[in-house]
Coordinates of C-alpha atoms in Angstrom, one line a residue:
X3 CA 0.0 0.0 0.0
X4 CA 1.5 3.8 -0.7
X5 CA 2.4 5.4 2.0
X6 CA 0.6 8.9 2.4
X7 CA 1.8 12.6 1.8
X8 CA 4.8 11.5 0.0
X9 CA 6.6 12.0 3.1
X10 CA 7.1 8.7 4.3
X11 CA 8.9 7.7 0.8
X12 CA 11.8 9.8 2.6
X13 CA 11.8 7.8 5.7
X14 CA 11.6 4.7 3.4
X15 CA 15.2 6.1 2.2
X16 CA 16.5 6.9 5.0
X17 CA 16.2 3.6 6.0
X18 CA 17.3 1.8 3.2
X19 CA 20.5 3.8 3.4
X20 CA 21.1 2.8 7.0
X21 CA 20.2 -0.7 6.8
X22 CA 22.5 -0.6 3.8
X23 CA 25.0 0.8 5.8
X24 CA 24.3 -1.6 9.3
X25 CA 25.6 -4.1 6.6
X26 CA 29.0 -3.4 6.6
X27 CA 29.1 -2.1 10.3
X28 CA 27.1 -3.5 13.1
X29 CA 28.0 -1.2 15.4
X30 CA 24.9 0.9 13.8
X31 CA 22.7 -1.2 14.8
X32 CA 22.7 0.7 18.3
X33 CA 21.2 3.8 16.7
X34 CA 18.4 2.2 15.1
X35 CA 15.6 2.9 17.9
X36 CA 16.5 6.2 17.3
X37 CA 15.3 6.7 13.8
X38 CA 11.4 7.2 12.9
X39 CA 10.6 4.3 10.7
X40 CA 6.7 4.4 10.1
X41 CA 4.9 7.3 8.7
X42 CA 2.4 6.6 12.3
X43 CA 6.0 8.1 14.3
X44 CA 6.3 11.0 12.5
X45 CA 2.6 11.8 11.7
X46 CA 1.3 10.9 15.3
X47 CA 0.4 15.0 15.9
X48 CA -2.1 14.7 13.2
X49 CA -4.0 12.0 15.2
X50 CA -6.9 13.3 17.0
X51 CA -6.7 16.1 15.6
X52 CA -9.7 18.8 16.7
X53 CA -12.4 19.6 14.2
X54 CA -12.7 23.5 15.0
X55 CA -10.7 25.0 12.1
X56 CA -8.4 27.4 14.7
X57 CA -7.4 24.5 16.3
X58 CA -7.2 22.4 12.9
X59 CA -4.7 25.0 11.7
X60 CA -3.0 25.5 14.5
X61 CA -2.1 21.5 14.8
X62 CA -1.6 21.5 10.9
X63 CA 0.7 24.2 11.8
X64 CA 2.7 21.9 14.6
X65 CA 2.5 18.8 12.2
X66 CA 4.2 20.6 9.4
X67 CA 6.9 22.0 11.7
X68 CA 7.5 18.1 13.3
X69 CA 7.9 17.2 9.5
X70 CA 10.5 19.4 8.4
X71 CA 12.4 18.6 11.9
X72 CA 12.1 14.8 11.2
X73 CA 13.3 15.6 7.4
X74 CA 16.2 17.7 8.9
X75 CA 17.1 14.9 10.8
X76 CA 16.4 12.0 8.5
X77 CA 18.7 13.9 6.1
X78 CA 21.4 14.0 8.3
X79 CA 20.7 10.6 9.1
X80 CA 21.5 9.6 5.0
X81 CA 24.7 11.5 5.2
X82 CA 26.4 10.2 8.3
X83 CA 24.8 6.5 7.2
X84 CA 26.7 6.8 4.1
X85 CA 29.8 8.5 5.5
X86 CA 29.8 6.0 8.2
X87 CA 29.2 3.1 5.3
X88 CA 32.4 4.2 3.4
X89 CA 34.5 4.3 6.6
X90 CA 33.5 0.9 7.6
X91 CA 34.3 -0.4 3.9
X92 CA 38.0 1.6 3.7
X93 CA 38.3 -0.2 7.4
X94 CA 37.4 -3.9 6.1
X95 CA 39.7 -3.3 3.5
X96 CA 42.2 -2.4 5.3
X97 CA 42.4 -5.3 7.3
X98 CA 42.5 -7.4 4.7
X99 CA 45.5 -5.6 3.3
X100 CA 47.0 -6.0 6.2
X101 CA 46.8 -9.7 6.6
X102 CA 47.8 -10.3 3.5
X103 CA 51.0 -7.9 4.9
X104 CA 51.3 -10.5 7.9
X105 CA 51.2 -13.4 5.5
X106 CA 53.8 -11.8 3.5
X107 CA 55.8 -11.3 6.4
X108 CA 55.2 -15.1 7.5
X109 CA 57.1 -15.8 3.9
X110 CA 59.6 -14.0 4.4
X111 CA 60.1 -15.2 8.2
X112 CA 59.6 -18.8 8.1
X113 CA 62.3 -19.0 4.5
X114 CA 64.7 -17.4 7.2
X115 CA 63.7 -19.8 10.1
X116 CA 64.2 -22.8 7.4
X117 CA 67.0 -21.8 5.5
X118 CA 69.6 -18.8 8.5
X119 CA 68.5 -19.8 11.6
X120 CA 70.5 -18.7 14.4
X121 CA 72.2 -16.0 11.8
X122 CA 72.5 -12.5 10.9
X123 CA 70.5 -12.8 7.6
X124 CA 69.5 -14.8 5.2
X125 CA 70.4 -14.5 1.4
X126 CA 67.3 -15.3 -0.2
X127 CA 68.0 -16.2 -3.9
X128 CA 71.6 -19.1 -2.8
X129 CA 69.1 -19.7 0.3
X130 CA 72.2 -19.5 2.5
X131 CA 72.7 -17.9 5.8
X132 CA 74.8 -14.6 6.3
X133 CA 76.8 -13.0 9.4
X134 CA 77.8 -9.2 9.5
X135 CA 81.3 -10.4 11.0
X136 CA 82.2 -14.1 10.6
X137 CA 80.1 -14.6 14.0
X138 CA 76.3 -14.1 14.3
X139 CA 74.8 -11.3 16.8
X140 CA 71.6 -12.8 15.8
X141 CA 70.3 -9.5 13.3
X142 CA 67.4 -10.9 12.2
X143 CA 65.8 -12.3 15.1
X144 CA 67.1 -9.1 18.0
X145 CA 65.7 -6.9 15.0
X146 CA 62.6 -8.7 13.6
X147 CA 61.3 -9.9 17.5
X148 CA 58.8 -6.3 18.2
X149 CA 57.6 -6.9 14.9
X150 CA 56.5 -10.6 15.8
X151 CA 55.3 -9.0 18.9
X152 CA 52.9 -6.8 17.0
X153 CA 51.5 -8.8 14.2
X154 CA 50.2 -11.5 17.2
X155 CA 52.8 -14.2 16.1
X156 CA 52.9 -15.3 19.3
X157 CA 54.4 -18.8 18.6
X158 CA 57.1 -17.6 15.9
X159 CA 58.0 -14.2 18.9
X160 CA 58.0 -17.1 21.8
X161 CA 60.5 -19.0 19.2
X162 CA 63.0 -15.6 18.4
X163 CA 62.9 -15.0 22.2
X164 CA 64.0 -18.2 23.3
X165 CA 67.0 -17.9 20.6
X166 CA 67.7 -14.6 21.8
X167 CA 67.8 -15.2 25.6
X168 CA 69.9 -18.3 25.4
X169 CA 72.4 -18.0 22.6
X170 CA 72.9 -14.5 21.8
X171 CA 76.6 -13.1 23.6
X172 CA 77.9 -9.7 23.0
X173 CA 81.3 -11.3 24.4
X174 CA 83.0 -11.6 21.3
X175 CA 86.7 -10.1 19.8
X176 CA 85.2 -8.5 16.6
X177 CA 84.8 -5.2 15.8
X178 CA 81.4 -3.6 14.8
X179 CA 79.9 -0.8 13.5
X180 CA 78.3 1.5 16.7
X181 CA 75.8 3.0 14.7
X182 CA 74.2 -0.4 13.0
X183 CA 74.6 -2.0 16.0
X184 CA 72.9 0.1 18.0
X185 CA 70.2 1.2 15.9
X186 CA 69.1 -2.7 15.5
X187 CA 70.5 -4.7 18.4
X188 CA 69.5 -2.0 21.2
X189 CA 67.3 -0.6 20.0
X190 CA 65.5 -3.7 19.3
X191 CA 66.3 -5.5 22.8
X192 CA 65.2 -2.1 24.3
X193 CA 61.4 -2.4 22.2
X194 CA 61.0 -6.0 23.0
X195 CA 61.8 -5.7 26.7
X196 CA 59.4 -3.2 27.1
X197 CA 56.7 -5.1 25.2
X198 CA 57.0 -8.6 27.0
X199 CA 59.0 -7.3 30.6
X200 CA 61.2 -10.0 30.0
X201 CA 64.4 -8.4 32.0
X202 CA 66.7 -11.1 30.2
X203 CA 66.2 -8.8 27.2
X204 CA 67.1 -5.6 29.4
X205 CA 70.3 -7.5 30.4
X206 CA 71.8 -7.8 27.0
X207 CA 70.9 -4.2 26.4
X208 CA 72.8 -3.3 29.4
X209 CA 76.2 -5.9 28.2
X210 CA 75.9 -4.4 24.8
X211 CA 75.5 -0.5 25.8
X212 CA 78.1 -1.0 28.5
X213 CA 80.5 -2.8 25.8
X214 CA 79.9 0.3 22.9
X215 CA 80.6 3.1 25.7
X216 CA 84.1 2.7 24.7
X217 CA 83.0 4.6 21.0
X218 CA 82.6 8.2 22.7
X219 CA 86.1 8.0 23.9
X220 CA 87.7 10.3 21.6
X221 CA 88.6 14.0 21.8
X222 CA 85.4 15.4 21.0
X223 CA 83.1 13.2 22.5
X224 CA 82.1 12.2 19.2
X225 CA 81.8 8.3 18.4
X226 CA 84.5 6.7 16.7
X227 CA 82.4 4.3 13.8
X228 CA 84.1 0.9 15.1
X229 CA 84.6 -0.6 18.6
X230 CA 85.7 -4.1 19.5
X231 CA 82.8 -6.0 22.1
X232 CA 85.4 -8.1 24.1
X233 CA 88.2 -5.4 24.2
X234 CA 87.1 -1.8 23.9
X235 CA 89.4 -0.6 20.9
X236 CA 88.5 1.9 18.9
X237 CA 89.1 2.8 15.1
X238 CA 87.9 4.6 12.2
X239 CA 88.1 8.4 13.0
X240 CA 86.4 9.6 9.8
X241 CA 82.2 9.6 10.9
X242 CA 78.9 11.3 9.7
X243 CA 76.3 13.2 11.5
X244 CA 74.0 10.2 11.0
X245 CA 76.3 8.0 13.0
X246 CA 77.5 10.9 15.8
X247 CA 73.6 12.0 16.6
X248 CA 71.8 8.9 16.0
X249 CA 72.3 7.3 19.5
X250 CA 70.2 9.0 22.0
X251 CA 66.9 7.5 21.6
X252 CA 68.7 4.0 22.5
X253 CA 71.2 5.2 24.9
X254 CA 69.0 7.2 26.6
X255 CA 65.9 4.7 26.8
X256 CA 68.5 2.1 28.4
X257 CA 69.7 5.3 30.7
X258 CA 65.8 5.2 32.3
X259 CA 65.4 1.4 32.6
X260 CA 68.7 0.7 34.4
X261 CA 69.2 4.0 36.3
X262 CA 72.5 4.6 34.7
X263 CA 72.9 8.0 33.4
X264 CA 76.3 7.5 31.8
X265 CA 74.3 6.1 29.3
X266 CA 72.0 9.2 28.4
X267 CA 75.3 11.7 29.5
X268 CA 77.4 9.9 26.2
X269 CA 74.9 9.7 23.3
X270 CA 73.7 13.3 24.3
X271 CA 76.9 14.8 24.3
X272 CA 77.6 13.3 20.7
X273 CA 74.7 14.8 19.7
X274 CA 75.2 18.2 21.3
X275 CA 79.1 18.5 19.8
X276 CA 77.7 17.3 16.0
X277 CA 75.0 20.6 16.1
X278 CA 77.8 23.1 17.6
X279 CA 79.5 22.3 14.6
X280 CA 76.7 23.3 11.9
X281 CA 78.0 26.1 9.8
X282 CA 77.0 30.2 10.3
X283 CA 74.2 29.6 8.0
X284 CA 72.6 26.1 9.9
X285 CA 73.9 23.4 8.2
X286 CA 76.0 19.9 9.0
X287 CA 78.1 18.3 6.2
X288 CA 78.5 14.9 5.0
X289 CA 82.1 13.8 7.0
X290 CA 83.7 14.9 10.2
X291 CA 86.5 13.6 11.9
X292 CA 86.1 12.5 15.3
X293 CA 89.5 13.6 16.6
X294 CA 89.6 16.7 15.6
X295 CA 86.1 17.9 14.7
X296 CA 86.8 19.1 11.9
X297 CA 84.3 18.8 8.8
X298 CA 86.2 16.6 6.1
X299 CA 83.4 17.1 3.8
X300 CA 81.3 20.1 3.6
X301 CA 78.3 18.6 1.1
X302 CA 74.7 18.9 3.1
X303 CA 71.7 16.7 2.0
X304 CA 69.4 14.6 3.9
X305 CA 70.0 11.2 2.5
X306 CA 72.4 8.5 3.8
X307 CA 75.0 10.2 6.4
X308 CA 73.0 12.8 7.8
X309 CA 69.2 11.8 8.1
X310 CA 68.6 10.5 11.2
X311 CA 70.4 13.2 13.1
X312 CA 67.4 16.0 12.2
X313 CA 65.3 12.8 13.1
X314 CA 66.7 12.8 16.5
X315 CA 66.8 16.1 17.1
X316 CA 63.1 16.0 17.2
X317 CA 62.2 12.6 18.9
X318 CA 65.0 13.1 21.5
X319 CA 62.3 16.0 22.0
X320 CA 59.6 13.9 22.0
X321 CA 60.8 10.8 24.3
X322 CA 62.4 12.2 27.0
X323 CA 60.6 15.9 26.7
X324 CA 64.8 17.3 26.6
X325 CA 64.5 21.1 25.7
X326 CA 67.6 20.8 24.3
X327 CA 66.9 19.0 21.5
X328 CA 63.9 20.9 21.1
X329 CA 65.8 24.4 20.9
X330 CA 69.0 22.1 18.2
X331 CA 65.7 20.7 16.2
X332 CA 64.2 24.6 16.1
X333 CA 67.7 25.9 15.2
X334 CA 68.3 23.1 12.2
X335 CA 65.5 23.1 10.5
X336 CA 64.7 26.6 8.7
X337 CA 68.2 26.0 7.2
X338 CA 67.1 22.9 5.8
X339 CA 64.0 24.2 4.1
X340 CA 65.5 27.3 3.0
X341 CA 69.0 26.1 1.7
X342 CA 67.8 22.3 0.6
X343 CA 64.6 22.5 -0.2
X344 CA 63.9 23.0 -4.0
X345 CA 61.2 23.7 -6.5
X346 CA 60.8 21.9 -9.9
X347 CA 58.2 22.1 -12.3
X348 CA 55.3 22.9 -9.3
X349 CA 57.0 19.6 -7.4
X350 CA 59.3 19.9 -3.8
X351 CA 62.0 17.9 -3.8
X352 CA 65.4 18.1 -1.3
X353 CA 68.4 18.0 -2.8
X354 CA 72.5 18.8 -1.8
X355 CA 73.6 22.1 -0.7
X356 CA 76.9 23.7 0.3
X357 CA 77.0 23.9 4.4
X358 CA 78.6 26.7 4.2
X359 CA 77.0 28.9 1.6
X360 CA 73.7 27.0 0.9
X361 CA 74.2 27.0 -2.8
X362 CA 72.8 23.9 -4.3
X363 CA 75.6 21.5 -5.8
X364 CA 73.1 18.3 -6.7
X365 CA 69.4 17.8 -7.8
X366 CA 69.4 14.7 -6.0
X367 CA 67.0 12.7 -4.3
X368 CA 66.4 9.2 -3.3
X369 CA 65.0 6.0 -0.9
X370 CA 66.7 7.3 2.3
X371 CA 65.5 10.6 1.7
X372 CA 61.7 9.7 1.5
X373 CA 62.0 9.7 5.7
X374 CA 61.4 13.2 5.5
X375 CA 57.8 13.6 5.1
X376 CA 57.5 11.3 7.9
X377 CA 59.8 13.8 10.3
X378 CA 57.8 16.7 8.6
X379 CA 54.4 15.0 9.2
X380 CA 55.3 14.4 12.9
X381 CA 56.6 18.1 13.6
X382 CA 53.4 19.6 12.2
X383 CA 54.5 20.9 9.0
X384 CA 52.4 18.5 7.3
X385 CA 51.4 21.0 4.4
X386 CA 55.2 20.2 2.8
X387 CA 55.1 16.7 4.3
X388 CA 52.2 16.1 1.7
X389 CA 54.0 17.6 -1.4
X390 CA 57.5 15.9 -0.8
X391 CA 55.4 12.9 -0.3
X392 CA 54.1 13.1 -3.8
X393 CA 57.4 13.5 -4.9
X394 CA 58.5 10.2 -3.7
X395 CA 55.7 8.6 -5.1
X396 CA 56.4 9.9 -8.2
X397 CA 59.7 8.9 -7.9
X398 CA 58.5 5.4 -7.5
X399 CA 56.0 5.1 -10.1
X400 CA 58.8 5.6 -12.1
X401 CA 59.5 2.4 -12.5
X402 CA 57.4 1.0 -10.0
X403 CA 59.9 0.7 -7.3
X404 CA 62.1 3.1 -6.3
X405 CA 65.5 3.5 -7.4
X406 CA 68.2 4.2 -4.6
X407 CA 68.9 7.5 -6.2
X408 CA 67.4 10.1 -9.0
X409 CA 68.3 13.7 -10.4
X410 CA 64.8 14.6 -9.8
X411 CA 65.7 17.8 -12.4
X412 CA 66.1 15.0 -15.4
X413 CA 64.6 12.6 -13.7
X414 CA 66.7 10.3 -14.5
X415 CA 68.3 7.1 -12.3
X416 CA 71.8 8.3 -10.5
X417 CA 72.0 4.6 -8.9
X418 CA 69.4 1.9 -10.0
X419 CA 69.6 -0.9 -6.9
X420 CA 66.5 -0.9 -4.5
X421 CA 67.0 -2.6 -1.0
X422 CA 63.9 -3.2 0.4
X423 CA 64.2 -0.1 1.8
X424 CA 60.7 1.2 4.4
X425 CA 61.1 4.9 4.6
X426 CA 58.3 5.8 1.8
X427 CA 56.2 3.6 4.0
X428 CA 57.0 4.9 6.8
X429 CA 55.9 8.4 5.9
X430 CA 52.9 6.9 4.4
X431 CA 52.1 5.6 7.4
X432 CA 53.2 8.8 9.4
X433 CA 50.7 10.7 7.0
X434 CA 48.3 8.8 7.4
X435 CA 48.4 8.8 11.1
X436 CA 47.9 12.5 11.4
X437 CA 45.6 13.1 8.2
X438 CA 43.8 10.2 8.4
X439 CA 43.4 11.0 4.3
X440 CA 42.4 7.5 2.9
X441 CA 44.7 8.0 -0.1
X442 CA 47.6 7.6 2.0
X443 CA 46.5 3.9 2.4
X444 CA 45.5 3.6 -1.2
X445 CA 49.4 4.9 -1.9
X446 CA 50.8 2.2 0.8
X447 CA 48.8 -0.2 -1.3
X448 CA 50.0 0.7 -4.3
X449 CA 53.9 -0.2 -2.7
X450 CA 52.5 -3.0 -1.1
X451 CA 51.6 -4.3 -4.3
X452 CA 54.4 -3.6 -5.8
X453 CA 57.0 -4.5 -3.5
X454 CA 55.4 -8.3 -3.7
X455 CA 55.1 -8.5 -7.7
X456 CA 58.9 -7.5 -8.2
X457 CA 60.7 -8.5 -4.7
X458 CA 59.0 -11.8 -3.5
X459 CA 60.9 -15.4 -4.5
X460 CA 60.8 -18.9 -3.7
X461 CA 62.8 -18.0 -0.5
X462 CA 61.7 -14.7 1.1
X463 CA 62.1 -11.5 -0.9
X464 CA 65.3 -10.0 -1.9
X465 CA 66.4 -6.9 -2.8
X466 CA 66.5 -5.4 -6.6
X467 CA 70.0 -5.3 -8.7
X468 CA 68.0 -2.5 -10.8
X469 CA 64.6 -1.3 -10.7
X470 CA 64.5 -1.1 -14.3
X471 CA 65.0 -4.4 -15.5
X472 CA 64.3 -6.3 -12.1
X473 CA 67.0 -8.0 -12.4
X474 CA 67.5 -9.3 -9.0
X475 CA 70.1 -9.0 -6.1
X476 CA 70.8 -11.7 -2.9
X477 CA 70.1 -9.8 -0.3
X478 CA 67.3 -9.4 2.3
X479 CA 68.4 -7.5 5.2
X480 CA 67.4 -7.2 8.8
X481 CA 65.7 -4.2 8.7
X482 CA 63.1 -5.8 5.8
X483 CA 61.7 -7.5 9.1
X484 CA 62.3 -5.1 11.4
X485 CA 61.1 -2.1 9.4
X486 CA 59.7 -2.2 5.9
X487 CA 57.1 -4.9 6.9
X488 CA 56.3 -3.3 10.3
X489 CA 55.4 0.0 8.6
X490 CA 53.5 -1.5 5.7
X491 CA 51.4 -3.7 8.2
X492 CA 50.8 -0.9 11.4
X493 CA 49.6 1.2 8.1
X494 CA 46.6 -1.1 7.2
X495 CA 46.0 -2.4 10.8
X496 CA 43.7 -1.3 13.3
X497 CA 45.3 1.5 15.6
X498 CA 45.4 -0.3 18.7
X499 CA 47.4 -2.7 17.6
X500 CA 50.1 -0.1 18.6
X501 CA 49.4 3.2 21.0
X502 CA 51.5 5.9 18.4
X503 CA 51.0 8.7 21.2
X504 CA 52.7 6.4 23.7
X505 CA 55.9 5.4 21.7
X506 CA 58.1 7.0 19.4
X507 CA 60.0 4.9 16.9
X508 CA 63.6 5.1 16.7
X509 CA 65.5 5.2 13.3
X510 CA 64.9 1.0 13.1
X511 CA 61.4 1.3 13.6
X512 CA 61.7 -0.4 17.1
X513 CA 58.3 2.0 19.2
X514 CA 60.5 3.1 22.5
X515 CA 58.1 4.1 25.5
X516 CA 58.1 6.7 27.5
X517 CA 59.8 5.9 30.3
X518 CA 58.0 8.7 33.1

């Protein structure tokens, strides 16, 4: 039977859209007793109506009025339903994407499980295990374990731990690199202990930070790059800002959970001597010699060498609320937007400067350098996080993966190898964080999709000899584990699966918590 007055046909739609929309989220369902859904509900005023025609007018008057407010609201009822509808479809979709990330990561883990268990890495194409220096420090597991943590692999994370707890010994006469060692070994002991409170983990981040103190040792408190763990030398004078101010997230985190300030008093101090040596007009360069602290190289970018220091200068900020590194981050980076950053054909891009004078020497740009946005995002400049975003996007689409390094003004490839490398998703997922703009997930898709078509084999995934012909290259690094798949997965995944306000991620993507 027609309903009358024509009205009703509305409420007929309104509930067709929300029942359409209870389809793909439940949770609606609460709502529904709220909604008028017979034309008796919203027509009840006209009911009994006195026959005097004052009175008749008067109620006409009141029934009208009830009928545009229940169309006003019936309206907005059809908007949020379908806003609501769309949001719980992106959401489904999402987690699907991100199981099939977890699966993914599964491949990759279990081919390293099979085929370099108990090693530093695995080579994924020879399906052979790799160490860093003759002897495993157990890379892959220390690195990957947060990231097991995370995804719910409870089994495969109970597994790592085990390996971790009872094999791994930081008592060994071989030199390593401070910077790589601390970035993935402490830093991801330091994650993992504060995820499962197992103080065997805090232990060997307490043996291994008290066995790299011997780095800061030098003239200028600045980090020499190699120190033996069983002996305490030192060597390699010739450094980078990355690997002098790229310590205090680690240090300092292991400073608050074992009451040792030593720890925090180092890594700060490297940090502090690297920024009093920027130039008059704000800038680092490339190479400094620890002994004398004197720049060796004045070239200033943010790729490779330099990026994580502006990094730390802002999440030292953030972690441990030191007004220090707020007032060094507040100092550095106008420089870097003035002197680096550089318009081409409507498009931001960073490329090399001159410390000393800021004129530009190269147009370009590359893998390590798509952090930025992430930094920029997370220090509320998000405006040119979005455009140098784009940029890297582009840069990818190029050939649909990224090549280690471009001249963005040609756009042509300066160095064709890809390594697997996470920064574009982690400033995808940074983005998307803060915008919550759903074509930041469509973009981490895209990469996703990607990454599998040209990077997955029999064995894992392994990293690209060049991008252009995908020809392929044995390698699949720690970080794959520890970073690129993390980022890609807490990207499509539901947001408590990690607490982002409660953590801030070191350069390793290992989430470090507040510790006050």
């Amino acid at each position: 039977m027609p309903l009358r007055g024509g009205y009703s046909e509305l409420l007929a739609g309104a509930n067709v859209a929300v029942l359409l929309c209870l389809r793909t989220d439940p949770r609606g369902w609460r709502h529904w007793d709220a909604l008028p859904h017979a034309p008796q509900e919203v027509e009840h005023v006209a009911r009994g109506m006195p026959r005097s025609a004052a009175s008749r007018g008067k109620y006409m008057l009141m029934a009208c009025t009830s009928l545009k407010l229940a169309g006003w609201v019936i309206a907005a009822a059809i908007v949020f339903g379908s806003v609501g509808c769309n949001r719980s479809r992106e959401d489904a979709h999402a987690r699907e994407v991100a199981t099939r990330v977890r699966t993914e990561f599964l491949h990759a883990w279990t081919n390293y499980e099979k085929y370099a268990w108990g090693h530093d890495a695995l080579k994924p194409l020879s399906k052979t295990p790799q160490d860093w220096y003759g002897q495993s420090l157990l890379m892959t597991p220390v690195d990957a374990l947060d990231t097991l943590i995370l995804m719910k692999l409870d089994k495969e994370a109970a597994k790592a731990k085990e390996l971790i707890v009872k094999n791994l010994s930081f008592d060994r006469d071989v030199y390593v690199k401070n910077f790589e060692i601390t970035i993935r070994l402490l830093g991801g002991l330091l994650s993992s202990y504060q995820l499962t409170n197992d103080k065997q983990l805090l232990d060997l981040a307490d043996d291994l930070g008290n066995r790299l103190l011997a780095v800061f040792n030098s003239p200028t408190a600045l980090p020499y790059v190699y120190v033996n763990l069983k002996t305490g030398q030192v060597r390699d004078a010739k450094t980078n800002p990355a690997e002098t101010g790229t310590l205090l997230l680690e240090f300092g985190t292991l400073s608050k959970l074992t009451g040792k300030p030593i720890y925090y008093e180092k890594a700060k101090r490297a940090l502090v001597e690297t920024f009093k040596r920027r130039s008059s007009i704000g800038l680092v360069g490339s190479t400094i010699n620890v002994e004398t602290g004197g720049w060796m190289d004045a070239d200033s970018h943010i790729s490779g060498g330099i990026d994580s220091y502006y990094e730390y200068l802002w999440k030292c900020w953030l972690l441990f609320g030191d007004k220090d590194c707020q007032k060094m981050w507040h100092a550095s980076i106008p420089a870097v937007n003035k002197y680096l950053a550089d318009e081409v054909r409507g498009e931001l891009w960073y490329g090399h400067a001159d410390m000393n004078t800021g004129r530009l020497t190269a147009s370009q740009y590359g893998a390590l350098d798509a952090f930025f946005p992430a930094v920029l995002t997370h220090s509320g400049d998000v405006a040119r996080a979005r455009r140098l975003q784009d940029s890297s996007f582009k840069m990818w689409n190029m050939h649909g993966i990224e090549p280690e390094i471009i001249d963005y003004k040609t756009m042509q490839i300066v160095y064709n190898g890809y390594h697997l490398r996470p920064e574009i998703v982690e400033s995808t997922y940074y983005l998307h964080h803060f915008t919550h703009d759903p074509r930041y997930r469509k973009m981490g898709e895209k990469i996703f999709e990607d990454f599998v078509k040209y990077c997955r084999v029999d064995a894992g995934y392994t990293a690209l000899q060049d991008v252009v012909t995908k020809a392929k290259r044995d390698e699949m690094e720690s970080f794959v584990l520890a970073e690129t798949f993390k980022y890609f997965y807490l990207l499509f995944a539901p947001p408590d699966t990690l607490d982002f306000d409660k953590v801030v991620f070191n350069t390793e993507a290992h989430p470090l918590r507040r510790t006050d």
